[in-house]
Coordinates of C-alpha atoms in Angstrom, one line a residue:
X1 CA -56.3 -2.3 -32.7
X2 CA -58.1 -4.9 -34.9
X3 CA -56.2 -6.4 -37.7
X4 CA -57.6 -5.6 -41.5
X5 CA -57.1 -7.5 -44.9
X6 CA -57.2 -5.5 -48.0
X7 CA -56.8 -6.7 -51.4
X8 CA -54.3 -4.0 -53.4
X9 CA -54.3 -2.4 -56.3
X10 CA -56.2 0.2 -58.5
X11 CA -60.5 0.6 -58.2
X12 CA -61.6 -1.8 -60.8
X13 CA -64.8 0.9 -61.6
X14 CA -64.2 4.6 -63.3
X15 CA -67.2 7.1 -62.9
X16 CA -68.0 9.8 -65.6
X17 CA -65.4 11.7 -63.7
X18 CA -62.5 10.0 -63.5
X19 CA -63.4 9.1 -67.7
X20 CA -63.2 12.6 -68.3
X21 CA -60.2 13.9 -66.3
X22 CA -58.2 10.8 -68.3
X23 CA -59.9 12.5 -71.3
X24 CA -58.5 15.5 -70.7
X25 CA -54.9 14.5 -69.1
X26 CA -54.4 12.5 -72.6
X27 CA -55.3 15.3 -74.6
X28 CA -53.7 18.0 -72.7
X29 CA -50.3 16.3 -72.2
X30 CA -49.3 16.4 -75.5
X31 CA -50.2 20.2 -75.5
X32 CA -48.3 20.9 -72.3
X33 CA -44.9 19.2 -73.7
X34 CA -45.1 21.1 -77.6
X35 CA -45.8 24.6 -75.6
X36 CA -42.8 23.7 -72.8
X37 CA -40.8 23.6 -76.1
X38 CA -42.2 26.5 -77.9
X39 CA -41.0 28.5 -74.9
X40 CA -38.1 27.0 -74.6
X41 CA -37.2 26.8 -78.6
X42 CA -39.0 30.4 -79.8
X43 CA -39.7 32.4 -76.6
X44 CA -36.1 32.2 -74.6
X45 CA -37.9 30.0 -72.1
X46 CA -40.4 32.9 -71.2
X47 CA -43.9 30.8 -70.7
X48 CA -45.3 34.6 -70.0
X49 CA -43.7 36.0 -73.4
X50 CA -45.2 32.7 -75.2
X51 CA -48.8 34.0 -73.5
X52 CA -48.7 36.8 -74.9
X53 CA -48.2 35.8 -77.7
X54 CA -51.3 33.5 -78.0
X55 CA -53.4 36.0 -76.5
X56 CA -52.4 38.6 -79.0
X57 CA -52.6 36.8 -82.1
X58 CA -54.7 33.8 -81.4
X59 CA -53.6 30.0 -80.0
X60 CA -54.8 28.3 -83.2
X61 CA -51.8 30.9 -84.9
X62 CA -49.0 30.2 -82.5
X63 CA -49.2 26.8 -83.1
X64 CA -49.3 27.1 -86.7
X65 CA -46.3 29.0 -86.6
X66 CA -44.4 27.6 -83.9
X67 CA -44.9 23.9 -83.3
X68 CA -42.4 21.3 -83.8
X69 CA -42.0 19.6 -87.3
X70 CA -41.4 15.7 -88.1
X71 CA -38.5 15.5 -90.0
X72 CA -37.1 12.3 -92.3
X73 CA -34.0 12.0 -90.1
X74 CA -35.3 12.3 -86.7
X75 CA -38.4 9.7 -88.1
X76 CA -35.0 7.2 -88.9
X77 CA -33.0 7.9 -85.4
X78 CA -35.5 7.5 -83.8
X79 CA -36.6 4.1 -85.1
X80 CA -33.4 3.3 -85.1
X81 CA -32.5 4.3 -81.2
X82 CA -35.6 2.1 -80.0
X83 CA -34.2 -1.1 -82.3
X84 CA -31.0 -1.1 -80.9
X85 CA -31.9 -0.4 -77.9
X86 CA -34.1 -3.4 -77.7
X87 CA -31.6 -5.7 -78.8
X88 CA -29.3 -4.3 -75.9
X89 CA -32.4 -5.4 -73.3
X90 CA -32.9 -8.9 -75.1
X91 CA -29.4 -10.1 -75.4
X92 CA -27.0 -8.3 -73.1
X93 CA -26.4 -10.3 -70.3
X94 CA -27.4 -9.6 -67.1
X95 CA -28.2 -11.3 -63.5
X96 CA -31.9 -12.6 -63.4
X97 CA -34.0 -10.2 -60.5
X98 CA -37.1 -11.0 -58.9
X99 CA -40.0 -8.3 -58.9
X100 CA -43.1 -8.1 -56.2
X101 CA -45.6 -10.4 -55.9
X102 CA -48.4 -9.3 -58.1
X103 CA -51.8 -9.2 -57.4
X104 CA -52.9 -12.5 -59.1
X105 CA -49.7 -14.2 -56.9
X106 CA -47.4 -13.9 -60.1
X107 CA -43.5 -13.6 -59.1
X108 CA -42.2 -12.3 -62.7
X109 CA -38.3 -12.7 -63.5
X110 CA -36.5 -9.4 -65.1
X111 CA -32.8 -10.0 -66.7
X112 CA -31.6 -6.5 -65.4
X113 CA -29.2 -5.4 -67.5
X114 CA -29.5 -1.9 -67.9
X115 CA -26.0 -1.1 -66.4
X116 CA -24.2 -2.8 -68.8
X117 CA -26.7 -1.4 -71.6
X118 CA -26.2 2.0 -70.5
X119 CA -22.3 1.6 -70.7
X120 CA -22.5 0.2 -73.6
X121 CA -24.6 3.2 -75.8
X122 CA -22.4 5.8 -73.7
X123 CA -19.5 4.2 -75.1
X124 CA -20.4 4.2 -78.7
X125 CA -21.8 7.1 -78.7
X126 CA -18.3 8.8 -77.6
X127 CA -16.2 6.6 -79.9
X128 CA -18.4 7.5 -82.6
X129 CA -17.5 11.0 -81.7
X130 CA -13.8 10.7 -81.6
X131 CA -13.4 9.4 -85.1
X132 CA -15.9 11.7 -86.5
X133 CA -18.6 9.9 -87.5
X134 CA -21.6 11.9 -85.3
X135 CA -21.7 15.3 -83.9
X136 CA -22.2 14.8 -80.5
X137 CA -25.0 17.9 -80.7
X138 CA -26.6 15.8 -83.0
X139 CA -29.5 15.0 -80.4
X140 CA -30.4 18.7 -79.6
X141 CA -29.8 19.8 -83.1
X142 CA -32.5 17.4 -84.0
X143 CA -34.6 17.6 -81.1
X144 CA -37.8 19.3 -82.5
X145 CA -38.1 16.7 -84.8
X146 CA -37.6 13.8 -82.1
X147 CA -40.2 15.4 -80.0
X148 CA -42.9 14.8 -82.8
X149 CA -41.5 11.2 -83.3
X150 CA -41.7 10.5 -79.5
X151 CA -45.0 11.7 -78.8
X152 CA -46.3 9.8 -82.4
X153 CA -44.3 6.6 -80.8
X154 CA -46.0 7.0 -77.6
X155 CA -49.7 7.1 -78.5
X156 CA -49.2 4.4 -80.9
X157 CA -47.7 1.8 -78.1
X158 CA -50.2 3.1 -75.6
X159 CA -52.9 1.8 -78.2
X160 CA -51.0 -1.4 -78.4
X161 CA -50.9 -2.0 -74.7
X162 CA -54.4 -1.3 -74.6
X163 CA -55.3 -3.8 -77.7
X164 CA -52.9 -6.4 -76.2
X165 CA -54.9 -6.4 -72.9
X166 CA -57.4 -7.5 -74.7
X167 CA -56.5 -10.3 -77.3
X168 CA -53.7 -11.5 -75.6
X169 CA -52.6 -10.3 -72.2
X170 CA -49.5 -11.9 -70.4
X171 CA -51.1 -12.5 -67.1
X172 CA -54.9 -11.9 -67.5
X173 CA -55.4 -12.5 -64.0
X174 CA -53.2 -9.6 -63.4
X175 CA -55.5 -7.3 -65.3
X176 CA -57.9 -4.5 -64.2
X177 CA -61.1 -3.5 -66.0
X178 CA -62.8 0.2 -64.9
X179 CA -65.9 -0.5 -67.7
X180 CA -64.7 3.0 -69.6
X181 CA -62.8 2.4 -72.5
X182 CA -60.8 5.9 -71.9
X183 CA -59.9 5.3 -68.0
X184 CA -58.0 2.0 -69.4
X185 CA -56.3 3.4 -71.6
X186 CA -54.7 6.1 -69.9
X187 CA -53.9 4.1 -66.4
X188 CA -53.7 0.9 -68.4
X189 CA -55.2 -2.6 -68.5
X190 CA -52.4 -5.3 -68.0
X191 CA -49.9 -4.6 -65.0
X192 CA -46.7 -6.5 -67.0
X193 CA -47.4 -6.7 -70.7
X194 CA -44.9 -9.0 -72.0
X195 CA -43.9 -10.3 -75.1
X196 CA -43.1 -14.1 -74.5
X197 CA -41.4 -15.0 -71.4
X198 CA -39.3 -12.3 -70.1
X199 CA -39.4 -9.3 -72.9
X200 CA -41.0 -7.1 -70.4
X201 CA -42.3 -3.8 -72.4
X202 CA -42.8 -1.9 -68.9
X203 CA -39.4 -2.3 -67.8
X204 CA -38.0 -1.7 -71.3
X205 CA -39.6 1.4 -72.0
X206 CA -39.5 2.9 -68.1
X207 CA -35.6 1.8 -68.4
X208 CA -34.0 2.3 -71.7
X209 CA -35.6 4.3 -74.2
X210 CA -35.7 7.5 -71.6
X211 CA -33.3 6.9 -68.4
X212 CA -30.5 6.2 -71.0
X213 CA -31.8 8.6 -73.8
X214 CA -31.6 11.2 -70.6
X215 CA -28.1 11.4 -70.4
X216 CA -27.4 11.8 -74.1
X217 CA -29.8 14.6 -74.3
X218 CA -27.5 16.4 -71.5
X219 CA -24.5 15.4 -73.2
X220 CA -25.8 16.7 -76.7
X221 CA -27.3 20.2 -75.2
X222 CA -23.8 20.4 -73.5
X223 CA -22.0 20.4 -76.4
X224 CA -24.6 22.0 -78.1
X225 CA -23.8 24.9 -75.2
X226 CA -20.1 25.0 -76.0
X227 CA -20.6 25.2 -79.8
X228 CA -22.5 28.4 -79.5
X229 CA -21.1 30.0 -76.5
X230 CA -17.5 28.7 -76.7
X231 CA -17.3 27.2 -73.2
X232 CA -19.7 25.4 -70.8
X233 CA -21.1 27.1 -67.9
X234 CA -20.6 26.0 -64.1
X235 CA -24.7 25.7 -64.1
X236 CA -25.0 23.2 -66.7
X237 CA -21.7 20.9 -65.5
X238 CA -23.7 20.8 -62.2
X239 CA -26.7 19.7 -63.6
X240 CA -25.5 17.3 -66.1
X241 CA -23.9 15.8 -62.5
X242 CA -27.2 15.6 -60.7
X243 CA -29.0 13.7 -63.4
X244 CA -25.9 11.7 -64.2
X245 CA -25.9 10.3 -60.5
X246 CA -29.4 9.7 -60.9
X247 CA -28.9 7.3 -63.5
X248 CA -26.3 5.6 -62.5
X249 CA -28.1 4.8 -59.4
X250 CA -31.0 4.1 -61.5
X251 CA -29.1 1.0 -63.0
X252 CA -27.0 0.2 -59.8
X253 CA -30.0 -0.6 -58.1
X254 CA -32.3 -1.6 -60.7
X255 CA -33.0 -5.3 -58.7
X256 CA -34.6 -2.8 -56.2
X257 CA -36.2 -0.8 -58.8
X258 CA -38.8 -3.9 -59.5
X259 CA -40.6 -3.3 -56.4
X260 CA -41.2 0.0 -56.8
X261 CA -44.8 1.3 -57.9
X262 CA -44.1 2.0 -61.1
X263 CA -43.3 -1.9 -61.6
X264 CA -45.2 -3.4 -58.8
X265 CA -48.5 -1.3 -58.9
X266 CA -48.9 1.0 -61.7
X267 CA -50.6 -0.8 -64.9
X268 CA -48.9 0.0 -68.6
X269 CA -50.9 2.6 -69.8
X270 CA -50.8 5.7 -71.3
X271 CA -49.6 6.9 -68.2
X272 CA -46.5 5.2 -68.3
X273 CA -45.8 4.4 -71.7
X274 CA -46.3 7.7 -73.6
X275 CA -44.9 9.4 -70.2
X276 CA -41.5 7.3 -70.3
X277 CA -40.8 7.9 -73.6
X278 CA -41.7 11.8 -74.3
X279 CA -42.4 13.2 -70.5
X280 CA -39.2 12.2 -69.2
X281 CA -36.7 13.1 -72.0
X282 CA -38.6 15.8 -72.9
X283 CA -39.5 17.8 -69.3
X284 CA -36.4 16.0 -67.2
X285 CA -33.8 17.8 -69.7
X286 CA -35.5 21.0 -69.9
X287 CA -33.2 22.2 -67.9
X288 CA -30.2 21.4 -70.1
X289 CA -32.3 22.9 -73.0
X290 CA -32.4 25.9 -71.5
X291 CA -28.8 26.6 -70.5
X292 CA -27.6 25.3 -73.5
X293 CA -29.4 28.6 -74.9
X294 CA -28.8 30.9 -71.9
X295 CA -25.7 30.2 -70.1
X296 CA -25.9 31.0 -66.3
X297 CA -22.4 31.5 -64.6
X298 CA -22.6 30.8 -60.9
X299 CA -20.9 32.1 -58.2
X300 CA -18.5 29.9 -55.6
X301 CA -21.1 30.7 -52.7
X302 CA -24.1 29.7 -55.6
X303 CA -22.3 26.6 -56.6
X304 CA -21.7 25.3 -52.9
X305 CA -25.0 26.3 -52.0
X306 CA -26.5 24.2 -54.9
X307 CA -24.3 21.0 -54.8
X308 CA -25.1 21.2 -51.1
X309 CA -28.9 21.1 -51.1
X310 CA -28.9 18.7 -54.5
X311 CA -26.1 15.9 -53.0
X312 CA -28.0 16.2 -49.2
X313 CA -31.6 15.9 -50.7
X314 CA -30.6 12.9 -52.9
X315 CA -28.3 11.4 -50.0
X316 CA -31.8 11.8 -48.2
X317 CA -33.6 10.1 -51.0
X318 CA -31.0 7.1 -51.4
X319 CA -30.8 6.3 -47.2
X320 CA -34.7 6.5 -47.3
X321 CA -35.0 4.3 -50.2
X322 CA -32.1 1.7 -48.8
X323 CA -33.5 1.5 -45.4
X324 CA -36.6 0.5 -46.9
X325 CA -35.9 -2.3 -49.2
X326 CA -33.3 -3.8 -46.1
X327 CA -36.5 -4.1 -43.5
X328 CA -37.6 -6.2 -46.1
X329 CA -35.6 -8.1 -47.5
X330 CA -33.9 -9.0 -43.6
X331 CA -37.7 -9.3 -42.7
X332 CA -37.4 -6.8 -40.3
X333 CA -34.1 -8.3 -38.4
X334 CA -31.7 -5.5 -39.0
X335 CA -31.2 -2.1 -37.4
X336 CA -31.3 1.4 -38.5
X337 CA -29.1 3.9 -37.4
X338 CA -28.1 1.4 -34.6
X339 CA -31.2 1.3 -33.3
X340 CA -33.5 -1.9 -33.9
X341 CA -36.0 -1.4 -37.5
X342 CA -39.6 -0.3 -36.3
X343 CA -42.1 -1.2 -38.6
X344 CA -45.6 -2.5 -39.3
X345 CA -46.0 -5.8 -40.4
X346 CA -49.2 -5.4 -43.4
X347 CA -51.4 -8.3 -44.2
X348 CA -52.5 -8.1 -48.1
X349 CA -54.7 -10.9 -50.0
X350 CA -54.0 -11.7 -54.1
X351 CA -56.4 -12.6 -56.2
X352 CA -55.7 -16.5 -55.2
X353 CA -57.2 -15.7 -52.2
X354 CA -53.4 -16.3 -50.8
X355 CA -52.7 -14.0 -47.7
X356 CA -49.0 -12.3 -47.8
X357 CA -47.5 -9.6 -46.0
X358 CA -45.2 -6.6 -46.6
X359 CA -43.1 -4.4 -44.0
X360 CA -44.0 -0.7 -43.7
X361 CA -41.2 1.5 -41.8
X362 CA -41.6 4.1 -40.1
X363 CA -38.2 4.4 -38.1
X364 CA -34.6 6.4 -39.6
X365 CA -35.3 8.7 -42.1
X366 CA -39.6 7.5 -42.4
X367 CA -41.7 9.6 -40.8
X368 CA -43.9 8.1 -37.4
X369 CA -47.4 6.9 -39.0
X370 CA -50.0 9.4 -37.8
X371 CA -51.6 6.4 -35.5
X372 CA -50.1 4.5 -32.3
X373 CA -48.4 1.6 -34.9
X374 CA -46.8 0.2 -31.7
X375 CA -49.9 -1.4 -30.7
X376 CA -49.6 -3.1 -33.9
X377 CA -46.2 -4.3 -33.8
X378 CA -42.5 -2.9 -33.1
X379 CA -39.9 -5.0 -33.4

C-alpha cells in the first residue's frame, strides 16, 4: 500500500453552507442553554411541559416570562471568579509541559498548574464556608443570573479572539482563513491565542473558568439539595462522584491534555470559547440542577448497577486514553496488555514544509482500523 503525506488541520475555504449552519449553531446555542434552564428552573425539568407551554401561549411570551435575568451580584462574582482565577493560572507554580507540534512547526510551552489551582479555590471556598463568610448554595442560588453573565462573557471574548486574529495573532502562521467572516468566528481563526509568551487564553478558559467552576456548581446544588430537602440523596452523591473523578483526572493529567484536539487541532473560536465557559458549566451540571430540585432515592441494586457501568466506562476511557499517549511517547517501544504496541506509523507535513510523524494504535482497548494496517507497519 502506497505511502501518503497530508498536511492537517481544518479546510481553509467555507461554502454558503457551512456559513450558514455556523449562523445558525451561534444563534441557536444560546437558545438551547436559556430553554434547558427554563425547564429545569420553571417547568420541573419537563422539556414537554415547557412545549406546551410555547405552543399554547406563544414562544415570544415564554421567554418574556421565563428567561433568566442579569443581576448586579452575579455581574460582580462573576467578574470577580474569572480575575482571580486568572491570577491563579499566571502565578501559581507549576511544571512547564510541552503541547503538539502545530501546524506551522510551533512547539508551545504551557505552565500546567491547574491541580494546584483547583486545590487551591476548593480550599477557600470551604474555609470561607466554615467561618461563615459564604453560603456554600451561593452558586445555585445565584445561577440564573450567572447564566446571563456567562453567555454575555462568552460572545464578547469570542469577538476578541476573532479581532485578535486579525491585528495581532500569536502565531500567524498558525492561523486559518475560510473567506466568511461567520465560519471564523464560530470555529475560530488563531489555533493558540496568547497574550505574551505563555498566557495561553485556550488553555485558560478550556481549564479554569469551567472544569473548576464544575465542581462548585455540584457542591453548591448539593447543598442547595440538603437545604430544601433536609438530606442529600444517594443519586446526587453518586453523581457529584463521577464528575469529581473527572476533574481530578482532568488536572492529574493535564501534560497529556495538550495533545488532545481541543489544544492541538481545534482553533479558539466561538466554539470553544463561548462553549467552555457557558456549555460546560451550564449543560455538564444539569444533572445536579435537577436533583437538587427532585431528589431521586436509589435502590442498593440501582446504585451498584450505576457505579458499575459509570467506574467500568470511565476505567475504559482512562486505559484507552493511557495506552495512547504511551505508544507515543515510548515511540512505539512498549507493550500493551503484554503483548507488543501495534500501530501505524502517520507521515504529516507543517506548513515549513517539515515532514513529522505521529503513532496511530489500533491494538488493547483501540479498535482494528477498517483496512489491512499490517501492510503498513506492525511493530
Amino acid at each position: 500500500m502506497g505511502q501518503r503525506t497530508l498536511r492537517w488541520g481544518r479546510k481553509t475555504e467555507a461554502t454558503w453552507c457551512t456559513a450558514f449552519a455556523s449562523l445558525a449553531i451561534v444563534v441557536l446555542c444560546p437558545v438551547w442553554i436559556i430553554t434547558n434552564w427554563i425547564a429545569v428552573e420553571h417547568f420541573n425539568g419537563s422539556l414537554q411541559d415547557m412545549l406546551s407551554t410555547a405552543l399554547t401561549n406563544g414562544p415570544i411570551s415564554l421567554a418574556v416570562h421565563f428567561s433568566p435575568r442579569p443581576s448586579t451580584a452575579a455581574l460582580l462574582g462573576y467578574g470577580a471568579w474569572i480575575v482571580f482565577q486568572a491570577a491563579l493560572f499566571t502565578w501559581l507554580p507549576g511544571p512547564i509541559s510541552l503541547g503538539q507540534l502545530t501546524p506551522a512547526g510551533n512547539l508551545l510551552k504551557y505552565r500546567t498548574n491547574g491541580l494546584l489551582a483547583w486545590s487551591v479555590t476548593l480550599a477557600i471556598e470551604l474555609l470561607a464556608a466554615v467561618f461563615g463568610i459564604i453560603d456554600l448554595a451561593v452558586i445555585a442560588n445565584h445561577w440564573e443570573g450567572l447564566l446571563v453573565v456567562a453567555n454575555a462573557y462568552g460572545a464578547l471574548l469570542s469577538v476578541f479572539c476573532l479581532i485578535k486574529a486579525h491585528l495581532s495573532p500569536s502565531h500567524p502562521g498558525d492561523r486559518k482563513f475560510s473567506g466568511s467572516l461567520i465560519f471564523d468566528f464560530f470555529v475560530g481563526i488563531e489555533l493558540n491565542p496568547r497574550i505574551g509568551q505563555m498566557w495561553d487564553l485556550k488553555l485558560f478558559h478550556n481549564g479554569r473558568p469551567g472544569i473548576i467552576a464544575w465542581t462548585l456548581i455540584d457542591l453548591s446544588y448539593t447543598v442547595s439539595q440538603y437545604h430544601h430537602h433536609g438530606s442529600i440523596s444517594n443519586s446526587m452523591l453518586i453523581v457529584d462522584l463521577f464528575h469529581l473523578i473527572y476533574v481530578v483526572d482532568f488536572f492529574l493529567n493535564e501534560d497529556w491534555y495538550l495533545r488532545t484536539i481541543d489544544m492541538a487541532h481545534d482553533h479558539f473560536g466561538f466554539y470553544l470559547a463561548w462553549g467552555s465557559v457557558v456549555v460546560l458549566p451550564a449543560t455538564y451540571t444539569v444533572q445536579v440542577q435537577y436533583l437538587a430540585r427532585n431528589p431521586v432515592l436509589l435502590s442498593p441494586t440501582q446504585v451498584l448497577a450505576v457505579l458499575t457501568l459509570g467506574l467500568g466506562g470511565y476505567a475504559l476511557f482512562r486505559s484507552a486514553n493511557y495506552q495512547k499517549d504511551l505508544v507515543r511517547s515510548k515511540n512505539g517501544e512498549c507493550k500493551i496488555w503484554g503483548r507488543q504496541a501495534e500501530f501505524i506509523r502517520c507521515i504529516y507535513t507543517t506548513e515549513d514544509g517539515r515532514s513529522h510523524e505521529s503513532l496511530l494504535l489500533f491494538s488493547g482497548t483501540s479498535p482494528d482500523p477498517p483496512f489491512n494496517s499490517k501492510k503498513l507497519h506492525k511493530s
